[in-house]
Coordinates of N, CA and C in Angstrom, one line a residue:
Chain A
D1 N 0.8 -1.2 0.0 CA 0.0 0.0 0.0 C 0.8 1.3 0.0
A2 N 2.0 1.3 -0.7 CA 2.8 2.4 -0.8 C 2.1 3.6 -1.5
G3 N 0.9 3.4 -2.0 CA 0.3 4.4 -2.8 C -0.3 5.6 -2.0
I4 N -0.3 5.4 -0.7 CA -0.7 6.5 0.2 C 0.3 6.7 1.3
T5 N 0.9 7.9 1.3 CA 2.0 8.2 2.2 C 1.7 9.4 3.1
Q6 N 2.1 9.3 4.3 CA 1.9 10.4 5.3 C 3.3 10.9 5.8
S7 N 3.4 12.2 6.0 CA 4.6 12.7 6.5 C 4.3 13.9 7.4
P8 N 5.1 14.1 8.5 CA 6.1 13.1 9.0 C 5.5 11.9 9.7
R9 N 6.3 11.0 10.0 CA 5.8 9.8 10.8 C 5.6 10.2 12.3
Y10 N 6.5 11.0 12.8 CA 6.5 11.5 14.1 C 6.7 13.0 14.2
K11 N 6.0 13.7 15.1 CA 6.2 15.1 15.2 C 6.0 15.5 16.6
I12 N 6.9 16.3 17.1 CA 6.7 17.0 18.4 C 6.6 18.5 18.2
T13 N 5.6 19.1 18.7 CA 5.4 20.5 18.6 C 5.0 21.2 19.9
E14 N 5.1 22.5 19.9 CA 4.8 23.2 21.1 C 3.4 23.7 21.0
T15 N 2.7 23.9 22.2 CA 1.4 24.5 22.2 C 1.4 25.9 21.6
G16 N 0.4 26.1 20.7 CA 0.3 27.4 20.1 C 0.9 27.4 18.7
R17 N 1.7 26.5 18.3 CA 2.4 26.5 17.0 C 1.5 25.9 16.0
Q18 N 1.7 26.3 14.8 CA 1.0 25.8 13.6 C 1.8 24.6 13.1
V19 N 1.1 23.5 12.8 CA 1.7 22.3 12.2 C 0.9 21.7 11.1
T20 N 1.5 21.3 10.1 CA 0.8 20.7 8.9 C 1.2 19.2 8.7
L21 N 0.2 18.4 8.7 CA 0.5 17.0 8.4 C 0.1 16.7 6.9
M22 N 1.0 16.0 6.2 CA 0.8 15.8 4.8 C 0.3 14.4 4.5
C23 N -0.5 14.4 3.4 CA -1.0 13.1 2.9 C -1.0 13.1 1.4
H24 N -0.4 12.1 0.8 CA -0.3 12.1 -0.6 C -0.7 10.7 -1.1
Q25 N -1.5 10.6 -2.1 CA -1.9 9.3 -2.7 C -1.6 9.3 -4.2
T26 N -1.2 8.2 -4.7 CA -0.8 8.1 -6.2 C -1.9 7.4 -7.0
W27 N -3.0 7.1 -6.5 CA -4.0 6.4 -7.3 C -5.1 7.3 -7.9
S28 N -5.0 8.6 -7.6 CA -6.1 9.5 -8.1 C -7.5 9.1 -7.5
H29 N -7.5 8.6 -6.3 CA -8.7 8.3 -5.6 C -9.5 9.6 -5.4
S30 N -10.8 9.5 -5.6 CA -11.6 10.7 -5.4 C -11.7 11.2 -3.9
Y31 N -11.9 10.2 -3.1 CA -12.2 10.5 -1.7 C -10.9 10.4 -0.8
M32 N -10.8 11.4 0.1 CA -9.7 11.4 1.1 C -10.3 11.8 2.4
F33 N -9.6 11.3 3.5 CA -10.2 11.5 4.8 C -9.0 11.7 5.8
W34 N -9.3 12.4 6.9 CA -8.4 12.5 8.0 C -9.2 12.0 9.2
Y35 N -8.5 11.1 10.0 CA -9.0 10.6 11.2 C -8.0 10.8 12.3
R36 N -8.4 10.9 13.5 CA -7.5 10.8 14.7 C -7.9 9.6 15.5
Q37 N -6.9 9.0 16.1 CA -7.1 7.8 16.8 C -6.5 8.0 18.2
D38 N -7.4 7.9 19.2 CA -7.1 8.0 20.6 C -7.6 6.9 21.4
L39 N -6.9 6.4 22.4 CA -7.3 5.3 23.2 C -8.7 5.6 23.8
G40 N -9.6 4.7 23.7 CA -10.9 4.8 24.2 C -11.9 5.5 23.3
H41 N -11.4 6.0 22.2 CA -12.3 6.8 21.3 C -12.3 6.2 19.9
G42 N -11.4 5.2 19.6 CA -11.4 4.6 18.3 C -10.9 5.6 17.3
L43 N -11.5 5.6 16.1 CA -11.1 6.5 15.0 C -12.2 7.5 14.8
R44 N -11.9 8.8 14.9 CA -12.9 9.8 14.7 C -12.5 10.7 13.5
L45 N -13.6 10.9 12.7 CA -13.4 11.6 11.5 C -13.2 13.1 11.7
I46 N -12.2 13.7 11.1 CA -11.9 15.1 11.3 C -12.5 15.9 10.1
Y47 N -12.0 15.6 8.9 CA -12.5 16.2 7.7 C -12.4 15.2 6.6
Y48 N -13.2 15.4 5.5 CA -13.1 14.6 4.4 C -13.3 15.4 3.1
S49 N -12.9 14.8 2.0 CA -13.0 15.4 0.7 C -13.5 14.4 -0.3
A50 N -14.5 14.8 -1.1 CA -15.0 14.0 -2.2 C -14.3 14.2 -3.5
A51 N -13.6 15.3 -3.6 CA -12.9 15.6 -4.9 C -12.1 16.9 -4.6
A52 N -11.2 17.2 -5.6 CA -10.4 18.5 -5.4 C -11.4 19.6 -5.2
D53 N -11.0 20.5 -4.3 CA -11.7 21.7 -4.0 C -13.0 21.5 -3.3
I54 N -13.3 20.3 -2.8 CA -14.5 20.0 -2.1 C -14.1 19.3 -0.8
T55 N -14.4 20.0 0.3 CA -14.1 19.4 1.6 C -15.3 19.6 2.6
D56 N -15.4 18.7 3.6 CA -16.5 18.7 4.5 C -16.1 18.3 5.9
K57 N -16.8 18.8 6.9 CA -16.4 18.5 8.3 C -16.9 17.2 8.7
G58 N -16.1 16.6 9.5 CA -16.5 15.3 10.1 C -17.0 15.5 11.6
E59 N -16.7 14.6 12.4 CA -17.2 14.6 13.8 C -16.4 15.6 14.7
V60 N -15.1 15.8 14.5 CA -14.3 16.6 15.4 C -13.4 17.6 14.6
P61 N -14.0 18.5 13.9 CA -13.2 19.4 13.0 C -12.6 20.6 13.7
D62 N -13.0 20.9 14.9 CA -12.6 22.2 15.6 C -11.1 22.2 15.8
G63 N -10.4 23.3 15.4 CA -9.0 23.4 15.5 C -8.2 22.9 14.4
Y64 N -8.9 22.4 13.3 CA -8.2 21.9 12.2 C -8.7 22.6 10.9
V65 N -7.7 22.6 9.9 CA -8.1 23.2 8.6 C -7.5 22.2 7.5
V66 N -8.3 22.0 6.5 CA -7.8 21.2 5.4 C -8.0 22.0 4.1
S67 N -7.3 21.5 3.1 CA -7.4 22.0 1.7 C -7.2 20.8 0.8
R68 N -7.7 21.0 -0.4 CA -7.4 20.0 -1.5 C -7.4 20.6 -2.8
S69 N -6.3 21.3 -3.1 CA -6.1 21.9 -4.4 C -5.8 21.0 -5.5
K70 N -5.2 19.8 -5.1 CA -4.9 18.8 -6.1 C -5.5 17.4 -5.6
T71 N -5.9 16.6 -6.5 CA -6.6 15.4 -6.1 C -5.7 14.5 -5.2
E72 N -4.4 14.5 -5.5 CA -3.5 13.6 -4.8 C -3.1 14.0 -3.4
N73 N -3.3 15.3 -3.0 CA -2.8 15.8 -1.8 C -4.0 16.3 -0.9
F74 N -3.8 16.0 0.4 CA -4.9 16.4 1.3 C -4.2 16.8 2.7
P75 N -3.6 17.9 2.8 CA -2.9 18.3 4.0 C -3.9 18.7 5.1
L76 N -3.5 18.4 6.3 CA -4.2 18.8 7.5 C -3.4 19.7 8.4
T77 N -3.9 20.9 8.7 CA -3.2 21.9 9.4 C -3.9 22.1 10.8
L78 N -3.1 22.1 11.8 CA -3.5 22.5 13.1 C -3.0 24.0 13.3
E79 N -4.0 24.9 13.3 CA -3.6 26.3 13.3 C -2.9 26.8 14.5
S80 N -3.3 26.3 15.7 CA -2.7 26.6 17.0 C -2.8 25.4 17.8
A81 N -1.7 24.6 17.8 CA -1.8 23.3 18.4 C -2.1 23.3 19.9
T82 N -2.9 22.4 20.4 CA -3.2 22.3 21.8 C -2.9 20.9 22.3
R83 N -2.7 20.7 23.6 CA -2.3 19.4 24.1 C -3.4 18.3 23.8
S84 N -4.6 18.7 23.7 CA -5.7 17.8 23.4 C -5.6 17.3 22.0
Q85 N -4.8 17.9 21.2 CA -4.6 17.4 19.8 C -3.5 16.4 19.7
T86 N -2.8 16.0 20.8 CA -1.9 14.9 20.8 C -2.6 13.7 20.4
S87 N -2.2 13.0 19.4 CA -2.9 11.9 18.9 C -2.1 11.2 17.8
V88 N -2.7 10.1 17.3 CA -2.2 9.5 16.0 C -3.2 9.9 14.9
Y89 N -2.7 10.4 13.9 CA -3.5 10.9 12.8 C -3.3 10.0 11.6
F90 N -4.5 9.5 11.1 CA -4.5 8.7 9.9 C -5.2 9.4 8.7
C91 N -4.5 9.3 7.6 CA -5.1 9.7 6.4 C -5.6 8.5 5.6
A92 N -6.7 8.6 4.9 CA -7.1 7.4 4.1 C -7.7 7.9 2.8
S93 N -7.8 7.0 1.8 CA -8.4 7.3 0.6 C -9.3 6.2 0.1
S94 N -10.2 6.5 -0.8 CA -11.1 5.6 -1.4 C -11.4 6.0 -2.8
D95 N -11.6 5.0 -3.7 CA -11.8 5.4 -5.1 C -13.3 5.8 -5.3
R96 N -14.2 5.1 -4.6 CA -15.6 5.4 -4.8 C -16.4 4.9 -3.5
E97 N -17.7 5.2 -3.6 CA -18.5 4.8 -2.4 C -18.5 3.3 -2.3
W98 N -18.7 2.9 -1.1 CA -18.8 1.4 -0.8 C -17.6 0.6 -1.2
D99 N -16.4 1.3 -1.2 CA -15.2 0.7 -1.7 C -14.2 0.4 -0.6
G100 N -14.5 0.9 0.7 CA -13.5 0.7 1.7 C -12.4 1.7 1.6
Y101 N -11.6 1.8 2.7 CA -10.5 2.8 2.7 C -9.2 2.0 2.6
T102 N -8.2 2.7 2.1 CA -6.8 2.4 2.3 C -6.2 3.5 3.2
F103 N -5.7 3.1 4.3 CA -5.1 4.0 5.2 C -3.6 4.2 5.0
G104 N -3.1 5.4 5.3 CA -1.7 5.7 5.4 C -1.1 5.1 6.7
S105 N 0.2 5.2 6.9 CA 0.9 4.7 8.0 C 0.7 5.4 9.3
G106 N 0.1 6.6 9.2 CA -0.2 7.4 10.4 C 1.0 8.4 10.7
T107 N 0.6 9.4 11.4 CA 1.5 10.4 12.0 C 1.2 10.5 13.5
R108 N 2.2 10.2 14.3 CA 2.1 10.4 15.7 C 2.5 11.8 16.1
L109 N 1.5 12.6 16.5 CA 1.8 14.0 16.9 C 1.7 14.2 18.4
T110 N 2.7 14.8 19.0 CA 2.7 15.1 20.4 C 2.8 16.6 20.5
V111 N 1.9 17.2 21.3 CA 1.9 18.6 21.5 C 2.3 18.8 23.0
V112 N 3.4 19.5 23.2 CA 3.9 19.7 24.6 C 3.8 21.2 25.0
Chain B
G1 N -25.8 12.8 14.3 CA -25.0 12.0 13.4 C -25.1 10.6 13.8
E2 N -24.4 9.8 13.0 CA -24.4 8.3 13.2 C -23.6 8.0 14.5
N3 N -24.1 7.1 15.3 CA -23.4 6.6 16.4 C -23.2 5.1 16.3
V4 N -22.0 4.6 16.4 CA -21.7 3.2 16.3 C -21.2 2.7 17.6
E5 N -21.9 1.7 18.2 CA -21.5 1.1 19.5 C -20.9 -0.3 19.2
Q6 N -19.8 -0.6 19.8 CA -19.1 -1.9 19.6 C -18.9 -2.6 20.9
H7 N -19.1 -3.9 20.9 CA -18.9 -4.8 22.1 C -18.4 -6.2 21.7
P8 N -17.6 -6.8 22.5 CA -17.0 -6.2 23.7 C -15.8 -5.3 23.4
S9 N -15.3 -4.7 24.4 CA -14.1 -3.9 24.1 C -12.8 -4.8 24.2
T10 N -12.9 -5.9 24.9 CA -11.8 -6.8 24.9 C -12.4 -8.2 24.8
L11 N -11.7 -9.1 24.1 CA -12.1 -10.5 23.9 C -10.9 -11.4 23.9
S12 N -11.0 -12.4 24.7 CA -9.9 -13.4 24.8 C -10.5 -14.8 24.5
V13 N -9.9 -15.4 23.5 CA -10.3 -16.8 23.1 C -9.1 -17.7 23.0
Q14 N -9.4 -19.0 23.0 CA -8.3 -19.9 22.8 C -8.2 -20.2 21.3
E15 N -7.0 -20.5 20.9 CA -6.8 -20.9 19.5 C -7.8 -22.0 19.1
G16 N -8.4 -21.8 17.9 CA -9.3 -22.8 17.4 C -10.8 -22.5 17.7
D17 N -11.0 -21.6 18.8 CA -12.4 -21.2 19.1 C -12.9 -20.2 18.1
S18 N -14.1 -19.9 18.2 CA -14.7 -18.8 17.4 C -14.8 -17.5 18.2
A19 N -14.8 -16.4 17.5 CA -14.9 -15.1 18.2 C -16.0 -14.3 17.5
V20 N -16.8 -13.6 18.2 CA -17.9 -12.8 17.7 C -17.8 -11.4 18.3
I21 N -17.8 -10.4 17.4 CA -17.8 -9.0 17.8 C -19.1 -8.4 17.2
K22 N -19.8 -7.6 18.1 CA -21.1 -7.0 17.7 C -21.1 -5.5 17.7
C23 N -21.8 -5.0 16.7 CA -21.9 -3.5 16.6 C -23.4 -3.1 16.4
T24 N -23.8 -2.0 16.9 CA -25.1 -1.4 16.6 C -24.9 0.0 16.1
Y25 N -25.8 0.4 15.2 CA -25.7 1.7 14.7 C -27.0 2.5 14.9
S26 N -27.0 3.8 14.8 CA -28.2 4.6 15.1 C -28.9 5.1 13.9
D27 N -28.2 5.3 12.8 CA -28.8 5.9 11.6 C -29.4 4.8 10.7
S28 N -30.7 4.8 10.6 CA -31.4 3.8 9.8 C -31.1 3.9 8.3
A29 N -30.5 5.0 7.9 CA -30.1 5.2 6.5 C -28.8 4.6 6.2
S30 N -28.1 4.1 7.2 CA -26.7 3.5 7.0 C -26.9 2.3 6.1
N31 N -26.0 2.2 5.1 CA -26.1 1.1 4.1 C -24.8 0.5 3.8
Y32 N -23.7 0.8 4.5 CA -22.4 0.3 4.2 C -21.7 0.0 5.6
F33 N -21.2 -1.3 5.7 CA -20.7 -1.7 7.0 C -19.4 -2.5 6.8
P34 N -18.3 -1.8 6.9 CA -17.0 -2.5 6.8 C -16.4 -2.8 8.1
W35 N -15.5 -3.7 8.1 CA -14.7 -4.1 9.3 C -13.2 -4.0 9.0
Y36 N -12.5 -3.4 10.0 CA -11.1 -3.2 9.8 C -10.3 -3.9 10.9
K37 N -9.1 -4.4 10.6 CA -8.2 -5.0 11.6 C -7.0 -4.2 11.7
Q38 N -6.6 -3.9 12.9 CA -5.4 -3.1 13.2 C -4.5 -3.8 14.1
E39 N -3.3 -4.2 13.6 CA -2.3 -4.9 14.4 C -1.5 -3.8 15.1
L40 N -0.9 -4.1 16.2 CA -0.2 -3.2 17.0 C 0.8 -2.4 16.2
G41 N 0.7 -1.0 16.3 CA 1.6 -0.1 15.6 C 1.4 0.0 14.1
K42 N 0.4 -0.7 13.6 CA 0.2 -0.7 12.1 C -1.1 0.2 11.8
R43 N -1.3 0.3 10.5 CA -2.5 1.0 10.0 C -3.7 0.1 10.0
P44 N -4.9 0.6 10.1 CA -6.1 -0.3 10.0 C -6.2 -0.8 8.5
Q45 N -6.6 -2.1 8.4 CA -6.8 -2.6 7.1 C -8.2 -3.3 7.0
L46 N -8.8 -3.1 5.8 CA -10.1 -3.6 5.6 C -10.0 -5.1 5.4
I47 N -10.9 -5.8 6.2 CA -10.9 -7.3 6.1 C -12.2 -7.8 5.5
I48 N -13.3 -7.1 5.6 CA -14.5 -7.5 5.0 C -15.5 -6.4 5.1
D49 N -16.5 -6.3 4.2 CA -17.5 -5.3 4.2 C -18.8 -5.9 3.7
I50 N -19.9 -5.2 4.0 CA -21.2 -5.7 3.6 C -22.1 -4.5 3.3
R51 N -22.9 -4.6 2.3 CA -23.9 -3.5 2.0 C -25.2 -3.9 2.5
S52 N -26.1 -3.0 2.6 CA -27.4 -3.2 3.3 C -28.3 -4.1 2.5
N53 N -28.0 -4.4 1.3 CA -28.9 -5.3 0.5 C -28.5 -6.7 0.6
V54 N -27.5 -7.0 1.5 CA -27.0 -8.4 1.7 C -27.1 -8.6 3.2
G55 N -27.6 -9.9 3.6 CA -27.7 -10.2 5.0 C -26.5 -10.8 5.6
E56 N -25.7 -11.5 4.7 CA -24.5 -12.1 5.2 C -23.4 -12.2 4.1
K57 N -22.2 -12.2 4.6 CA -21.1 -12.3 3.6 C -20.0 -13.1 4.3
K58 N -19.3 -13.9 3.5 CA -18.3 -14.8 4.1 C -17.0 -14.8 3.3
D59 N -15.9 -14.8 3.9 CA -14.6 -14.9 3.3 C -13.7 -15.7 4.1
Q60 N -13.6 -17.0 3.7 CA -12.8 -18.0 4.4 C -13.3 -18.1 5.9
R61 N -12.4 -17.7 6.8 CA -12.8 -17.9 8.2 C -13.5 -16.7 8.8
I62 N -13.8 -15.7 8.0 CA -14.4 -14.5 8.5 C -15.8 -14.3 7.8
A63 N -16.8 -13.9 8.6 CA -18.1 -13.7 8.1 C -18.7 -12.5 8.8
V64 N -19.5 -11.8 8.1 CA -20.3 -10.6 8.7 C -21.7 -10.9 8.4
T65 N -22.5 -10.6 9.5 CA -24.0 -10.7 9.4 C -24.6 -9.3 9.7
L66 N -25.7 -9.0 9.0 CA -26.4 -7.7 9.2 C -27.9 -7.9 9.5
N67 N -28.3 -7.3 10.5 CA -29.8 -7.3 10.8 C -30.2 -5.8 10.7
K68 N -30.8 -5.4 9.6 CA -31.2 -4.0 9.4 C -32.4 -3.6 10.3
T69 N -33.2 -4.6 10.6 CA -34.4 -4.2 11.5 C -33.9 -3.9 12.9
A70 N -33.0 -4.6 13.4 CA -32.4 -4.4 14.7 C -31.3 -3.4 14.7
K71 N -30.8 -3.0 13.5 CA -29.7 -2.1 13.3 C -28.5 -2.6 14.1
H72 N -28.1 -3.9 13.8 CA -26.9 -4.4 14.3 C -26.2 -5.3 13.3
F73 N -24.9 -5.4 13.4 CA -24.1 -6.3 12.5 C -23.0 -6.9 13.3
S74 N -22.5 -8.0 12.9 CA -21.5 -8.8 13.7 C -20.4 -9.3 12.8
L75 N -19.3 -9.4 13.4 CA -18.1 -10.1 12.8 C -17.9 -11.4 13.4
H76 N -17.8 -12.5 12.6 CA -17.6 -13.8 13.2 C -16.2 -14.3 12.6
I77 N -15.4 -14.8 13.5 CA -14.1 -15.4 13.1 C -14.1 -16.8 13.6
T78 N -14.0 -17.7 12.7 CA -13.9 -19.1 13.1 C -12.5 -19.6 13.1
E79 N -12.3 -20.7 13.9 CA -11.0 -21.4 13.9 C -9.9 -20.3 14.2
T80 N -10.0 -19.6 15.2 CA -9.1 -18.5 15.4 C -7.6 -18.9 15.6
Q81 N -6.7 -18.1 15.1 CA -5.3 -18.3 15.2 C -4.6 -17.2 15.9
P82 N -3.4 -17.4 16.4 CA -2.7 -16.3 17.1 C -2.6 -15.1 16.3
E83 N -2.4 -15.2 15.0 CA -2.2 -14.1 14.1 C -3.5 -13.3 13.9
D84 N -4.6 -13.8 14.4 CA -5.9 -13.0 14.4 C -5.9 -12.0 15.6
S85 N -4.9 -12.1 16.5 CA -4.9 -11.1 17.6 C -4.6 -9.7 17.0
A86 N -5.5 -8.8 17.4 CA -5.4 -7.4 16.9 C -6.6 -6.6 17.4
V87 N -6.7 -5.4 17.1 CA -7.9 -4.6 17.4 C -8.8 -4.6 16.1
Y88 N -10.0 -4.8 16.3 CA -11.0 -4.9 15.2 C -12.0 -3.7 15.4
F89 N -12.2 -3.0 14.3 CA -13.1 -1.9 14.3 C -14.3 -2.1 13.3
C90 N -15.5 -1.9 13.7 CA -16.6 -1.8 12.8 C -16.9 -0.4 12.4
A91 N -17.6 -0.2 11.4 CA -17.9 1.2 10.9 C -19.2 1.1 10.1
A92 N -19.8 2.3 10.0 CA -21.1 2.4 9.3 C -21.1 3.7 8.6
S93 N -21.9 3.7 7.5 CA -22.0 5.0 6.7 C -23.3 4.9 5.9
A94 N -24.0 6.1 5.8 CA -25.2 6.2 5.0 C -24.8 6.6 3.6
K95 N -23.6 7.1 3.4 CA -23.1 7.6 2.1 C -22.3 6.6 1.3
G96 N -21.8 5.6 2.0 CA -20.8 4.7 1.4 C -19.4 5.2 1.6
Y97 N -19.2 6.3 2.3 CA -17.9 6.8 2.6 C -18.1 7.7 3.9
A98 N -17.0 8.4 4.3 CA -17.1 9.2 5.6 C -17.6 8.3 6.7
L99 N -16.8 7.2 7.0 CA -17.2 6.2 7.9 C -17.2 6.7 9.3
N100 N -18.2 6.2 10.1 CA -18.2 6.4 11.5 C -17.8 5.0 12.2
F101 N -16.7 5.1 13.0 CA -16.2 3.9 13.5 C -16.7 3.6 15.0
G102 N -16.7 2.3 15.3 CA -16.9 2.0 16.7 C -15.5 2.1 17.4
K103 N -15.5 1.9 18.7 CA -14.3 2.2 19.5 C -13.3 1.1 19.5
G104 N -13.7 0.0 18.9 CA -12.7 -1.1 18.7 C -12.9 -2.2 19.7
T105 N -12.5 -3.4 19.3 CA -12.4 -4.6 20.2 C -11.0 -5.2 20.1
S106 N -10.4 -5.3 21.2 CA -9.1 -5.9 21.3 C -9.2 -7.4 21.4
L107 N -8.8 -8.2 20.4 CA -9.0 -9.6 20.4 C -7.6 -10.2 20.7
L108 N -7.6 -11.1 21.7 CA -6.4 -11.9 22.0 C -6.7 -13.4 21.8
V109 N -5.9 -14.0 21.0 CA -6.0 -15.4 20.7 C -4.8 -16.1 21.4
T110 N -5.1 -17.0 22.4 CA -4.0 -17.6 23.1 C -3.8 -19.0 22.6
P111 N -2.6 -19.4 22.4 CA -2.3 -20.8 21.9 C -2.7 -21.9 22.9

């Protein structure tokens, strides 16, 4: 599944700083997603995109910004990081509805 | 929005036994129900999925059943093996994407 890559794999940042997590897929999948994974909460949807220039909020969008100017890229920005945003972030893509996701390897973000 | 409840949160079985994980969903419009397996430190991977026009689907030792009336679906793993040990997530969606996940079941298969 090298077709979807996330960077960086690990990131430590300070409270209040802006940080951007990158997600790139090589399949030209239409749909892309950002989830955060926390113990006791499973996977929670932050934002998703059905196509370039189309994005929508998920369950926990506050404090996050996304953009999708190109089909293959879907960066996630934390505008002013808080400790509660310490988490593992997964990007995923899907070619069409009812097709299941392919997840990236994840980014472990620590906000200190 | 959609709420997906998953039980149990932990499950321990002996090798060769069967394991069953159950999920309920709240949105009657949900029509897509995938299951993901996540090994420690790895990404979640799709293992099986079912759409609402099908009541059951099987793939080797794994099967999923769906009861639309009761709004619940289950994952069945037969003849469990140690390599089945992982966290399993159910999910549901009314759109076929933008999945809402359950909180996961940690399955331990002991030799």
